[in-house]
mmCIF file with all atom_site columns, C-alpha atoms in Angstrom:
data_model
loop_
_atom_site.group_PDB
_atom_site.id
_atom_site.type_symbol
_atom_site.label_atom_id
_atom_site.label_alt_id
_atom_site.label_comp_id
_atom_site.label_asym_id
_atom_site.label_entity_id
_atom_site.label_seq_id
_atom_site.pdbx_PDB_ins_code
_atom_site.Cartn_x
_atom_site.Cartn_y
_atom_site.Cartn_z
_atom_site.occupancy
_atom_site.B_iso_or_equiv
_atom_site.pdbx_formal_charge
_atom_site.auth_seq_id
_atom_site.auth_comp_id
_atom_site.auth_asym_id
_atom_site.auth_atom_id
_atom_site.pdbx_PDB_model_num
ATOM 1   C CA . MET A 1 1   ? -65.578 31.256 82.673 1.00 48.00 ? 1   MET A CA 1
ATOM 2   C CA . ALA A 1 2   ? -63.350 31.051 86.331 1.00 45.00 ? 2   ALA A CA 1
ATOM 3   C CA . LYS A 1 3   ? -62.224 27.688 84.821 1.00 45.00 ? 3   LYS A CA 1
ATOM 4   C CA . LYS A 1 4   ? -61.292 28.358 80.867 1.00 45.00 ? 4   LYS A CA 1
ATOM 5   C CA . GLN A 1 5   ? -58.951 31.418 83.266 1.00 46.00 ? 5   GLN A CA 1
ATOM 6   C CA . ARG A 1 6   ? -57.740 28.654 85.394 1.00 43.00 ? 6   ARG A CA 1
ATOM 7   C CA . GLN A 1 7   ? -57.168 25.876 82.765 1.00 47.00 ? 7   GLN A CA 1
ATOM 8   C CA . SER A 1 8   ? -55.227 28.918 80.466 1.00 43.00 ? 8   SER A CA 1
ATOM 9   C CA . ASN A 1 9   ? -53.059 30.391 83.163 1.00 46.00 ? 9   ASN A CA 1
ATOM 10  C CA . GLN A 1 10  ? -52.064 26.352 83.571 1.00 46.00 ? 10  GLN A CA 1
ATOM 11  C CA . ASP A 1 11  ? -50.913 26.319 80.011 1.00 45.00 ? 11  ASP A CA 1
ATOM 12  C CA . ASN A 1 12  ? -49.055 29.777 80.842 1.00 43.00 ? 12  ASN A CA 1
ATOM 13  C CA . GLU A 1 13  ? -47.149 27.829 83.682 1.00 44.00 ? 13  GLU A CA 1
ATOM 14  C CA . ASP A 1 14  ? -46.994 24.272 81.266 1.00 42.00 ? 14  ASP A CA 1
ATOM 15  C CA . MET A 1 15  ? -45.730 26.512 78.713 1.00 40.00 ? 15  MET A CA 1
ATOM 16  C CA . SER A 1 16  ? -43.039 28.542 80.599 1.00 42.00 ? 16  SER A CA 1
ATOM 17  C CA . GLU A 1 17  ? -42.127 25.370 82.355 1.00 44.00 ? 17  GLU A CA 1
ATOM 18  C CA . GLN A 1 18  ? -41.095 24.280 78.920 1.00 46.00 ? 18  GLN A CA 1
ATOM 19  C CA . GLU A 1 19  ? -39.388 27.255 77.412 1.00 65.00 ? 19  GLU A CA 1
ATOM 20  C CA . SER A 1 20  ? -37.187 27.771 80.523 1.00 81.00 ? 20  SER A CA 1
ATOM 21  C CA . VAL A 1 21  ? -33.738 26.821 80.090 1.00 89.00 ? 21  VAL A CA 1
ATOM 22  C CA . ASN A 1 22  ? -30.227 26.404 82.084 1.00 94.00 ? 22  ASN A CA 1
ATOM 23  C CA . ALA A 1 23  ? -27.598 28.071 80.718 1.00 96.00 ? 23  ALA A CA 1
ATOM 24  C CA . LEU A 1 24  ? -25.177 25.635 80.912 1.00 96.00 ? 24  LEU A CA 1
ATOM 25  C CA . GLU A 1 25  ? -27.696 22.740 79.695 1.00 95.00 ? 25  GLU A CA 1
ATOM 26  C CA . LEU A 1 26  ? -27.730 24.842 76.587 1.00 96.00 ? 26  LEU A CA 1
ATOM 27  C CA . LEU A 1 27  ? -23.861 25.127 76.346 1.00 97.00 ? 27  LEU A CA 1
ATOM 28  C CA . LYS A 1 28  ? -23.186 21.590 76.601 1.00 97.00 ? 28  LYS A CA 1
ATOM 29  C CA . GLU A 1 29  ? -25.618 20.934 73.630 1.00 96.00 ? 29  GLU A CA 1
ATOM 30  C CA . ASP A 1 30  ? -23.793 23.478 71.745 1.00 97.00 ? 30  ASP A CA 1
ATOM 31  C CA . HIS A 1 31  ? -20.671 21.175 72.883 1.00 98.00 ? 31  HIS A CA 1
ATOM 32  C CA . ARG A 1 32  ? -22.558 18.393 71.686 1.00 98.00 ? 32  ARG A CA 1
ATOM 33  C CA . GLU A 1 33  ? -23.686 20.003 68.265 1.00 97.00 ? 33  GLU A CA 1
ATOM 34  C CA . VAL A 1 34  ? -19.609 21.009 67.404 1.00 98.00 ? 34  VAL A CA 1
ATOM 35  C CA . GLU A 1 35  ? -18.045 17.474 68.626 1.00 98.00 ? 35  GLU A CA 1
ATOM 36  C CA . GLN A 1 36  ? -20.411 15.641 66.020 1.00 98.00 ? 36  GLN A CA 1
ATOM 37  C CA . LEU A 1 37  ? -19.850 18.519 63.786 1.00 98.00 ? 37  LEU A CA 1
ATOM 38  C CA . PHE A 1 38  ? -15.918 17.461 64.044 1.00 98.00 ? 38  PHE A CA 1
ATOM 39  C CA . GLN A 1 39  ? -16.992 14.012 63.389 1.00 97.00 ? 39  GLN A CA 1
ATOM 40  C CA . SER A 1 40  ? -18.612 14.589 60.517 1.00 97.00 ? 40  SER A CA 1
ATOM 41  C CA . PHE A 1 41  ? -16.236 16.948 58.749 1.00 97.00 ? 41  PHE A CA 1
ATOM 42  C CA . GLU A 1 42  ? -13.450 14.407 59.272 1.00 95.00 ? 42  GLU A CA 1
ATOM 43  C CA . GLU A 1 43  ? -16.136 11.341 58.244 1.00 95.00 ? 43  GLU A CA 1
ATOM 44  C CA . ALA A 1 44  ? -16.834 13.306 55.033 1.00 94.00 ? 44  ALA A CA 1
ATOM 45  C CA . ASP A 1 45  ? -15.684 13.995 51.259 1.00 88.00 ? 45  ASP A CA 1
ATOM 46  C CA . GLY A 1 46  ? -14.196 17.130 50.197 1.00 81.00 ? 46  GLY A CA 1
ATOM 47  C CA . ARG A 1 47  ? -17.060 17.905 48.669 1.00 84.00 ? 47  ARG A CA 1
ATOM 48  C CA . SER A 1 48  ? -19.254 17.762 51.801 1.00 93.00 ? 48  SER A CA 1
ATOM 49  C CA . ARG A 1 49  ? -17.025 19.817 53.722 1.00 94.00 ? 49  ARG A CA 1
ATOM 50  C CA . GLN A 1 50  ? -17.646 22.992 53.225 1.00 95.00 ? 50  GLN A CA 1
ATOM 51  C CA . GLY A 1 51  ? -20.972 22.657 54.541 1.00 95.00 ? 51  GLY A CA 1
ATOM 52  C CA . ILE A 1 52  ? -20.332 20.663 57.412 1.00 97.00 ? 52  ILE A CA 1
ATOM 53  C CA . ALA A 1 53  ? -17.586 23.684 58.313 1.00 97.00 ? 53  ALA A CA 1
ATOM 54  C CA . ASP A 1 54  ? -19.480 26.177 57.505 1.00 96.00 ? 54  ASP A CA 1
ATOM 55  C CA . GLU A 1 55  ? -22.309 25.406 59.808 1.00 96.00 ? 55  GLU A CA 1
ATOM 56  C CA . ALA A 1 56  ? -20.290 24.316 62.544 1.00 97.00 ? 56  ALA A CA 1
ATOM 57  C CA . ILE A 1 57  ? -18.365 28.297 62.066 1.00 97.00 ? 57  ILE A CA 1
ATOM 58  C CA . LYS A 1 58  ? -21.568 29.407 62.604 1.00 96.00 ? 58  LYS A CA 1
ATOM 59  C CA . ALA A 1 59  ? -22.095 27.290 65.381 1.00 97.00 ? 59  ALA A CA 1
ATOM 60  C CA . LEU A 1 60  ? -19.090 28.017 67.360 1.00 97.00 ? 60  LEU A CA 1
ATOM 61  C CA . GLU A 1 61  ? -20.048 32.221 66.653 1.00 97.00 ? 61  GLU A CA 1
ATOM 62  C CA . ILE A 1 62  ? -23.120 32.134 67.695 1.00 96.00 ? 62  ILE A CA 1
ATOM 63  C CA . HIS A 1 63  ? -22.119 29.869 71.261 1.00 97.00 ? 63  HIS A CA 1
ATOM 64  C CA . THR A 1 64  ? -19.037 31.932 71.921 1.00 97.00 ? 64  THR A CA 1
ATOM 65  C CA . LYS A 1 65  ? -20.977 35.402 71.570 1.00 96.00 ? 65  LYS A CA 1
ATOM 66  C CA . ILE A 1 66  ? -23.451 33.708 74.747 1.00 97.00 ? 66  ILE A CA 1
ATOM 67  C CA . GLU A 1 67  ? -20.685 32.967 76.357 1.00 97.00 ? 67  GLU A CA 1
ATOM 68  C CA . GLU A 1 68  ? -18.470 36.195 75.933 1.00 97.00 ? 68  GLU A CA 1
ATOM 69  C CA . SER A 1 69  ? -21.234 38.025 76.558 1.00 96.00 ? 69  SER A CA 1
ATOM 70  C CA . LEU A 1 70  ? -23.451 36.465 79.373 1.00 96.00 ? 70  LEU A CA 1
ATOM 71  C CA . VAL A 1 71  ? -22.238 33.064 80.773 1.00 97.00 ? 71  VAL A CA 1
ATOM 72  C CA . TYR A 1 72  ? -18.317 34.478 81.205 1.00 97.00 ? 72  TYR A CA 1
ATOM 73  C CA . PRO A 1 73  ? -19.202 37.956 83.682 1.00 97.00 ? 73  PRO A CA 1
ATOM 74  C CA . ALA A 1 74  ? -21.765 36.152 85.347 1.00 96.00 ? 74  ALA A CA 1
ATOM 75  C CA . ILE A 1 75  ? -19.127 33.252 86.591 1.00 96.00 ? 75  ILE A CA 1
ATOM 76  C CA . ARG A 1 76  ? -16.626 36.019 86.869 1.00 95.00 ? 76  ARG A CA 1
ATOM 77  C CA . GLU A 1 77  ? -18.594 37.928 88.868 1.00 95.00 ? 77  GLU A CA 1
ATOM 78  C CA . ALA A 1 78  ? -20.312 35.167 90.623 1.00 94.00 ? 78  ALA A CA 1
ATOM 79  C CA . THR A 1 79  ? -16.885 32.793 91.428 1.00 93.00 ? 79  THR A CA 1
ATOM 80  C CA . GLY A 1 80  ? -14.770 35.354 91.166 1.00 91.00 ? 80  GLY A CA 1
ATOM 81  C CA . GLU A 1 81  ? -12.114 33.061 89.272 1.00 87.00 ? 81  GLU A CA 1
ATOM 82  C CA . GLU A 1 82  ? -10.168 34.905 86.923 1.00 93.00 ? 82  GLU A CA 1
ATOM 83  C CA . ASP A 1 83  ? -7.609  32.981 85.913 1.00 94.00 ? 83  ASP A CA 1
ATOM 84  C CA . LEU A 1 84  ? -10.597 29.681 84.357 1.00 93.00 ? 84  LEU A CA 1
ATOM 85  C CA . VAL A 1 85  ? -12.481 32.577 83.013 1.00 96.00 ? 85  VAL A CA 1
ATOM 86  C CA . ASP A 1 86  ? -9.646  34.840 81.221 1.00 97.00 ? 86  ASP A CA 1
ATOM 87  C CA . GLU A 1 87  ? -7.952  31.164 80.007 1.00 96.00 ? 87  GLU A CA 1
ATOM 88  C CA . ALA A 1 88  ? -11.298 31.087 78.017 1.00 97.00 ? 88  ALA A CA 1
ATOM 89  C CA . ASN A 1 89  ? -11.360 33.987 76.572 1.00 97.00 ? 89  ASN A CA 1
ATOM 90  C CA . GLU A 1 90  ? -8.112  33.422 75.625 1.00 97.00 ? 90  GLU A CA 1
ATOM 91  C CA . GLU A 1 91  ? -9.108  30.077 73.723 1.00 97.00 ? 91  GLU A CA 1
ATOM 92  C CA . HIS A 1 92  ? -12.250 31.869 72.124 1.00 97.00 ? 92  HIS A CA 1
ATOM 93  C CA . HIS A 1 93  ? -9.405  34.616 70.574 1.00 98.00 ? 93  HIS A CA 1
ATOM 94  C CA . VAL A 1 94  ? -7.551  31.630 68.838 1.00 98.00 ? 94  VAL A CA 1
ATOM 95  C CA . VAL A 1 95  ? -10.348 29.624 67.446 1.00 98.00 ? 95  VAL A CA 1
ATOM 96  C CA . GLY A 1 96  ? -12.002 33.205 66.307 1.00 97.00 ? 96  GLY A CA 1
ATOM 97  C CA . MET A 1 97  ? -8.542  33.584 64.285 1.00 98.00 ? 97  MET A CA 1
ATOM 98  C CA . LEU A 1 98  ? -8.416  30.882 62.978 1.00 98.00 ? 98  LEU A CA 1
ATOM 99  C CA . ILE A 1 99  ? -12.628 31.157 61.584 1.00 98.00 ? 99  ILE A CA 1
ATOM 100 C CA . LYS A 1 100 ? -11.322 34.347 59.689 1.00 98.00 ? 100 LYS A CA 1
ATOM 101 C CA . GLU A 1 101 ? -8.944  32.567 58.033 1.00 97.00 ? 101 GLU A CA 1
ATOM 102 C CA . LEU A 1 102 ? -11.214 29.656 57.564 1.00 97.00 ? 102 LEU A CA 1
ATOM 103 C CA . LYS A 1 103 ? -13.781 32.022 56.631 1.00 96.00 ? 103 LYS A CA 1
ATOM 104 C CA . LYS A 1 104 ? -11.222 33.775 53.323 1.00 97.00 ? 104 LYS A CA 1
ATOM 105 C CA . MET A 1 105 ? -10.708 29.912 52.656 1.00 96.00 ? 105 MET A CA 1
ATOM 106 C CA . LYS A 1 106 ? -12.408 27.269 50.146 1.00 94.00 ? 106 LYS A CA 1
ATOM 107 C CA . ALA A 1 107 ? -12.489 23.682 52.152 1.00 93.00 ? 107 ALA A CA 1
ATOM 108 C CA . SER A 1 108 ? -11.556 22.641 49.342 1.00 92.00 ? 108 SER A CA 1
ATOM 109 C CA . ALA A 1 109 ? -7.944  24.739 49.421 1.00 94.00 ? 109 ALA A CA 1
ATOM 110 C CA . LYS A 1 110 ? -4.516  23.554 50.217 1.00 95.00 ? 110 LYS A CA 1
ATOM 111 C CA . GLY A 1 111 ? -3.662  23.548 54.395 1.00 96.00 ? 111 GLY A CA 1
ATOM 112 C CA . TYR A 1 112 ? -8.468  24.072 54.946 1.00 96.00 ? 112 TYR A CA 1
ATOM 113 C CA . LYS A 1 113 ? -8.381  20.937 55.997 1.00 95.00 ? 113 LYS A CA 1
ATOM 114 C CA . ALA A 1 114 ? -5.520  21.331 58.741 1.00 97.00 ? 114 ALA A CA 1
ATOM 115 C CA . LYS A 1 115 ? -6.539  24.465 59.773 1.00 97.00 ? 115 LYS A CA 1
ATOM 116 C CA . PHE A 1 116 ? -10.176 22.926 60.576 1.00 97.00 ? 116 PHE A CA 1
ATOM 117 C CA . THR A 1 117 ? -8.832  20.150 62.335 1.00 97.00 ? 117 THR A CA 1
ATOM 118 C CA . VAL A 1 118 ? -6.163  22.542 64.600 1.00 98.00 ? 118 VAL A CA 1
ATOM 119 C CA . MET A 1 119 ? -9.518  24.562 65.268 1.00 98.00 ? 119 MET A CA 1
ATOM 120 C CA . SER A 1 120 ? -11.626 21.794 66.225 1.00 98.00 ? 120 SER A CA 1
ATOM 121 C CA . GLU A 1 121 ? -8.662  20.896 68.768 1.00 98.00 ? 121 GLU A CA 1
ATOM 122 C CA . LEU A 1 122 ? -8.845  23.900 70.330 1.00 98.00 ? 122 LEU A CA 1
ATOM 123 C CA . VAL A 1 123 ? -12.646 23.428 70.678 1.00 98.00 ? 123 VAL A CA 1
ATOM 124 C CA . LYS A 1 124 ? -12.386 19.841 71.895 1.00 98.00 ? 124 LYS A CA 1
ATOM 125 C CA . HIS A 1 125 ? -10.216 21.175 74.710 1.00 97.00 ? 125 HIS A CA 1
ATOM 126 C CA . HIS A 1 126 ? -11.832 24.099 75.936 1.00 97.00 ? 126 HIS A CA 1
ATOM 127 C CA . ILE A 1 127 ? -14.781 22.515 75.970 1.00 98.00 ? 127 ILE A CA 1
ATOM 128 C CA . GLU A 1 128 ? -13.226 19.950 78.209 1.00 97.00 ? 128 GLU A CA 1
ATOM 129 C CA . GLU A 1 129 ? -11.734 22.404 80.636 1.00 96.00 ? 129 GLU A CA 1
ATOM 130 C CA . GLU A 1 130 ? -15.403 24.265 80.607 1.00 96.00 ? 130 GLU A CA 1
ATOM 131 C CA . GLU A 1 131 ? -17.240 21.101 81.310 1.00 97.00 ? 131 GLU A CA 1
ATOM 132 C CA . LYS A 1 132 ? -14.683 19.279 84.388 1.00 96.00 ? 132 LYS A CA 1
ATOM 133 C CA . GLU A 1 133 ? -13.393 23.129 86.041 1.00 94.00 ? 133 GLU A CA 1
ATOM 134 C CA . MET A 1 134 ? -15.529 25.654 85.132 1.00 95.00 ? 134 MET A CA 1
ATOM 135 C CA . PHE A 1 135 ? -18.992 24.732 84.559 1.00 95.00 ? 135 PHE A CA 1
ATOM 136 C CA . PRO A 1 136 ? -18.961 22.274 88.242 1.00 95.00 ? 136 PRO A CA 1
ATOM 137 C CA . GLU A 1 137 ? -17.516 25.155 89.821 1.00 92.00 ? 137 GLU A CA 1
ATOM 138 C CA . ALA A 1 138 ? -20.196 27.302 88.309 1.00 94.00 ? 138 ALA A CA 1
ATOM 139 C CA . GLU A 1 139 ? -23.076 25.164 89.008 1.00 92.00 ? 139 GLU A CA 1
ATOM 140 C CA . ASN A 1 140 ? -22.390 25.749 92.982 1.00 88.00 ? 140 ASN A CA 1
ATOM 141 C CA . ALA A 1 141 ? -22.323 30.004 92.091 1.00 92.00 ? 141 ALA A CA 1
ATOM 142 C CA . ASP A 1 142 ? -25.340 32.269 93.135 1.00 93.00 ? 142 ASP A CA 1
ATOM 143 C CA . ILE A 1 143 ? -25.643 32.396 89.535 1.00 95.00 ? 143 ILE A CA 1
ATOM 144 C CA . ASP A 1 144 ? -29.711 32.124 88.095 1.00 94.00 ? 144 ASP A CA 1
ATOM 145 C CA . TRP A 1 145 ? -29.097 29.215 84.929 1.00 95.00 ? 145 TRP A CA 1
ATOM 146 C CA . GLU A 1 146 ? -32.818 29.982 83.978 1.00 95.00 ? 146 GLU A CA 1
ATOM 147 C CA . GLU A 1 147 ? -33.358 33.766 82.754 1.00 95.00 ? 147 GLU A CA 1
ATOM 148 C CA . LEU A 1 148 ? -29.119 33.842 81.505 1.00 95.00 ? 148 LEU A CA 1
ATOM 149 C CA . GLY A 1 149 ? -30.875 30.424 79.503 1.00 95.00 ? 149 GLY A CA 1
ATOM 150 C CA . GLN A 1 150 ? -33.964 32.831 78.973 1.00 95.00 ? 150 GLN A CA 1
ATOM 151 C CA . GLU A 1 151 ? -31.730 35.491 77.302 1.00 95.00 ? 151 GLU A CA 1
ATOM 152 C CA . ALA A 1 152 ? -29.059 32.615 75.508 1.00 95.00 ? 152 ALA A CA 1
ATOM 153 C CA . MET A 1 153 ? -31.734 32.004 73.731 1.00 95.00 ? 153 MET A CA 1
ATOM 154 C CA . SER A 1 154 ? -32.568 35.394 72.857 1.00 94.00 ? 154 SER A CA 1
ATOM 155 C CA . ILE A 1 155 ? -28.571 35.912 71.044 1.00 94.00 ? 155 ILE A CA 1
ATOM 156 C CA . LYS A 1 156 ? -29.368 32.309 69.416 1.00 93.00 ? 156 LYS A CA 1
ATOM 157 C CA . GLU A 1 157 ? -32.165 32.770 67.735 1.00 93.00 ? 157 GLU A CA 1
ATOM 158 C CA . ARG A 1 158 ? -31.603 36.149 67.014 1.00 93.00 ? 158 ARG A CA 1
ATOM 159 C CA . MET A 1 159 ? -28.584 35.575 65.205 1.00 92.00 ? 159 MET A CA 1
ATOM 160 C CA . MET A 1 160 ? -29.902 32.276 63.713 1.00 88.00 ? 160 MET A CA 1
ATOM 161 C CA . SER A 1 161 ? -32.587 34.497 61.516 1.00 87.00 ? 161 SER A CA 1
ATOM 162 C CA . LYS A 1 162 ? -29.113 36.973 61.009 1.00 81.00 ? 162 LYS A CA 1
ATOM 163 C CA . SER A 1 163 ? -27.656 34.366 59.707 1.00 70.00 ? 163 SER A CA 1
ATOM 164 C CA . SER A 1 164 ? -30.857 32.688 56.790 1.00 67.00 ? 164 SER A CA 1
ATOM 165 C CA . ARG A 1 165 ? -31.277 36.154 56.377 1.00 59.00 ? 165 ARG A CA 1
ATOM 166 C CA . GLY A 1 166 ? -28.236 36.449 54.758 1.00 54.00 ? 166 GLY A CA 1
ATOM 167 C CA . HIS A 1 167 ? -27.868 33.042 52.812 1.00 48.00 ? 167 HIS A CA 1
ATOM 168 C CA . ARG A 1 168 ? -31.186 33.896 51.259 1.00 41.00 ? 168 ARG A CA 1
ATOM 169 C CA . ARG A 1 169 ? -29.382 37.615 49.431 1.00 40.00 ? 169 ARG A CA 1
ATOM 170 C CA . ALA A 1 170 ? -26.825 35.146 48.443 1.00 43.00 ? 170 ALA A CA 1
ATOM 171 C CA . ALA A 1 171 ? -28.203 32.735 46.637 1.00 39.00 ? 171 ALA A CA 1
#
Protein backbone atom coordinates (compact mmCIF):
# COMPACT_ATOMS: atom_id res chain seq x y z
CA MET A 1 0.00 0.00 0.00
CA ALA A 2 2.77 2.46 0.91
CA LYS A 3 4.53 1.68 -2.37
CA LYS A 4 1.31 2.37 -4.29
CA GLN A 5 0.87 5.68 -2.41
CA ARG A 6 4.47 6.71 -3.18
CA GLN A 7 3.92 5.92 -6.86
CA SER A 8 0.70 7.95 -6.81
CA ASN A 9 2.52 10.88 -5.19
CA GLN A 10 5.30 10.60 -7.77
CA ASP A 11 2.73 10.56 -10.58
CA ASN A 12 1.11 13.70 -9.16
CA GLU A 13 4.50 15.43 -8.92
CA ASP A 14 5.33 14.45 -12.50
CA MET A 15 1.95 15.76 -13.61
CA SER A 16 2.48 19.06 -11.79
CA GLU A 17 5.87 19.49 -13.40
CA GLN A 18 4.40 18.81 -16.83
CA GLU A 19 1.57 21.25 -16.21
CA SER A 20 3.94 23.92 -14.96
CA VAL A 21 4.42 26.59 -17.57
CA ASN A 22 6.45 29.76 -17.47
CA ALA A 23 4.24 32.73 -18.42
CA LEU A 24 6.97 34.35 -20.50
CA GLU A 25 7.55 31.13 -22.42
CA LEU A 26 3.79 30.83 -23.01
CA LEU A 27 3.70 34.40 -24.37
CA LYS A 28 6.65 33.70 -26.67
CA GLU A 29 4.84 30.61 -27.99
CA ASP A 30 1.80 32.80 -28.65
CA HIS A 31 4.06 35.22 -30.52
CA ARG A 32 5.32 32.44 -32.80
CA GLU A 33 1.75 31.27 -33.39
CA VAL A 34 0.46 34.68 -34.52
CA GLU A 35 3.56 35.34 -36.61
CA GLN A 36 2.84 32.06 -38.44
CA LEU A 37 -0.79 33.06 -38.90
CA PHE A 38 0.29 36.43 -40.34
CA GLN A 39 2.56 34.59 -42.79
CA SER A 40 -0.26 32.20 -43.72
CA PHE A 41 -2.61 35.13 -44.31
CA GLU A 42 -0.13 36.73 -46.70
CA GLU A 43 0.29 33.49 -48.64
CA ALA A 44 -3.40 32.53 -48.68
CA ASP A 45 -5.86 33.03 -51.48
CA GLY A 46 -8.87 35.21 -50.84
CA ARG A 47 -11.13 32.33 -49.81
CA SER A 48 -8.77 31.12 -47.05
CA ARG A 49 -8.04 34.51 -45.53
CA GLN A 50 -11.19 34.86 -43.42
CA GLY A 51 -10.51 31.72 -41.35
CA ILE A 52 -6.86 32.59 -40.87
CA ALA A 53 -7.70 36.16 -39.87
CA ASP A 54 -10.39 34.99 -37.44
CA GLU A 55 -7.92 32.59 -35.83
CA ALA A 56 -5.25 35.30 -35.54
CA ILE A 57 -7.70 37.78 -34.03
CA LYS A 58 -8.91 35.27 -31.43
CA ALA A 59 -5.31 34.39 -30.52
CA LEU A 60 -4.48 38.09 -30.15
CA GLU A 61 -7.52 38.75 -27.96
CA ILE A 62 -6.59 35.92 -25.60
CA HIS A 63 -2.92 36.94 -25.55
CA THR A 64 -3.83 40.57 -24.85
CA LYS A 65 -6.09 39.57 -21.94
CA ILE A 66 -3.26 37.56 -20.37
CA GLU A 67 -0.73 40.35 -20.76
CA GLU A 68 -3.00 43.14 -19.55
CA SER A 69 -4.54 41.31 -16.60
CA LEU A 70 -1.53 39.30 -15.34
CA VAL A 71 1.84 39.91 -16.90
CA TYR A 72 2.03 43.68 -17.32
CA PRO A 73 0.83 44.44 -13.77
CA ALA A 74 3.41 41.96 -12.40
CA ILE A 75 6.19 43.52 -14.48
CA ARG A 76 5.17 47.05 -13.50
CA GLU A 77 5.11 46.14 -9.81
CA ALA A 78 8.34 44.11 -9.77
CA THR A 79 10.47 46.35 -11.99
CA GLY A 80 8.91 49.77 -11.58
CA GLU A 81 9.10 49.98 -15.37
CA GLU A 82 6.37 52.44 -16.29
CA ASP A 83 7.30 53.57 -19.81
CA LEU A 84 7.65 50.14 -21.43
CA VAL A 85 4.42 48.89 -19.88
CA ASP A 86 2.52 52.06 -20.78
CA GLU A 87 3.78 51.88 -24.37
CA ALA A 88 2.83 48.20 -24.62
CA ASN A 89 -0.68 48.98 -23.36
CA GLU A 90 -1.03 51.75 -25.97
CA GLU A 91 0.07 49.35 -28.70
CA HIS A 92 -2.61 46.93 -27.48
CA HIS A 93 -5.14 49.74 -27.67
CA VAL A 94 -4.29 50.55 -31.30
CA VAL A 95 -4.34 46.87 -32.33
CA GLY A 96 -7.66 46.49 -30.48
CA MET A 97 -9.19 49.30 -32.56
CA LEU A 98 -8.03 47.63 -35.77
CA ILE A 99 -9.45 44.30 -34.57
CA LYS A 100 -12.86 45.92 -33.92
CA GLU A 101 -12.85 47.30 -37.47
CA LEU A 102 -11.73 43.98 -38.97
CA LYS A 103 -14.49 42.10 -37.13
CA LYS A 104 -17.08 44.30 -38.87
CA MET A 105 -15.66 43.43 -42.29
CA LYS A 106 -15.40 40.36 -44.48
CA ALA A 107 -11.94 39.32 -45.64
CA SER A 108 -13.11 39.86 -49.22
CA ALA A 109 -13.98 43.53 -48.54
CA LYS A 110 -11.93 46.29 -50.09
CA GLY A 111 -9.30 47.42 -47.58
CA TYR A 112 -9.46 44.32 -45.38
CA LYS A 113 -6.12 42.92 -46.49
CA ALA A 114 -4.42 46.30 -46.02
CA LYS A 115 -5.95 46.77 -42.55
CA PHE A 116 -4.96 43.25 -41.49
CA THR A 117 -1.42 43.83 -42.82
CA VAL A 118 -1.08 47.08 -40.87
CA MET A 119 -2.30 45.30 -37.74
CA SER A 120 0.19 42.47 -38.26
CA GLU A 121 3.05 44.96 -38.70
CA LEU A 122 2.09 46.69 -35.44
CA VAL A 123 1.94 43.35 -33.64
CA LYS A 124 5.32 42.27 -35.02
CA HIS A 125 6.87 45.54 -33.77
CA HIS A 126 5.19 44.99 -30.39
CA ILE A 127 6.56 41.43 -30.19
CA GLU A 128 10.08 42.63 -30.96
CA GLU A 129 9.96 45.25 -28.19
CA GLU A 130 8.59 42.79 -25.67
CA GLU A 131 11.14 40.09 -26.44
CA LYS A 132 14.18 42.39 -26.73
CA GLU A 133 13.41 44.93 -24.01
CA MET A 134 10.57 44.11 -21.64
CA PHE A 135 10.91 40.35 -21.18
CA PRO A 136 14.70 40.28 -20.59
CA GLU A 137 14.33 42.91 -17.87
CA ALA A 138 11.34 41.11 -16.38
CA GLU A 139 13.09 37.71 -16.31
CA ASN A 140 15.47 39.06 -13.68
CA ALA A 141 12.66 40.47 -11.52
CA ASP A 142 11.17 38.76 -8.49
CA ILE A 143 8.13 37.32 -10.27
CA ASP A 144 6.76 33.79 -9.95
CA TRP A 145 6.53 33.04 -13.68
CA GLU A 146 5.18 29.51 -13.09
CA GLU A 147 2.30 30.77 -10.97
CA LEU A 148 1.51 33.41 -13.59
CA GLY A 149 1.78 30.69 -16.23
CA GLN A 150 -0.88 28.61 -14.47
CA GLU A 151 -3.17 31.64 -14.24
CA ALA A 152 -2.48 32.44 -17.90
CA MET A 153 -3.37 28.89 -18.95
CA SER A 154 -6.60 29.14 -16.99
CA ILE A 155 -7.56 32.37 -18.79
CA LYS A 156 -6.56 30.89 -22.14
CA GLU A 157 -8.60 27.70 -21.63
CA ARG A 158 -11.63 29.65 -20.41
CA MET A 159 -11.55 32.07 -23.36
CA MET A 160 -10.99 29.29 -25.91
CA SER A 161 -13.88 27.30 -24.44
CA LYS A 162 -16.14 30.35 -24.51
CA SER A 163 -15.14 31.02 -28.11
CA SER A 164 -15.86 27.47 -29.27
CA ARG A 165 -19.29 27.51 -27.59
CA GLY A 166 -20.08 30.74 -29.46
CA HIS A 167 -19.10 29.17 -32.78
CA ARG A 168 -21.37 26.16 -32.17
CA ARG A 169 -24.35 28.46 -31.50
CA ALA A 170 -23.63 30.55 -34.59
CA ALA A 171 -23.25 27.52 -36.85
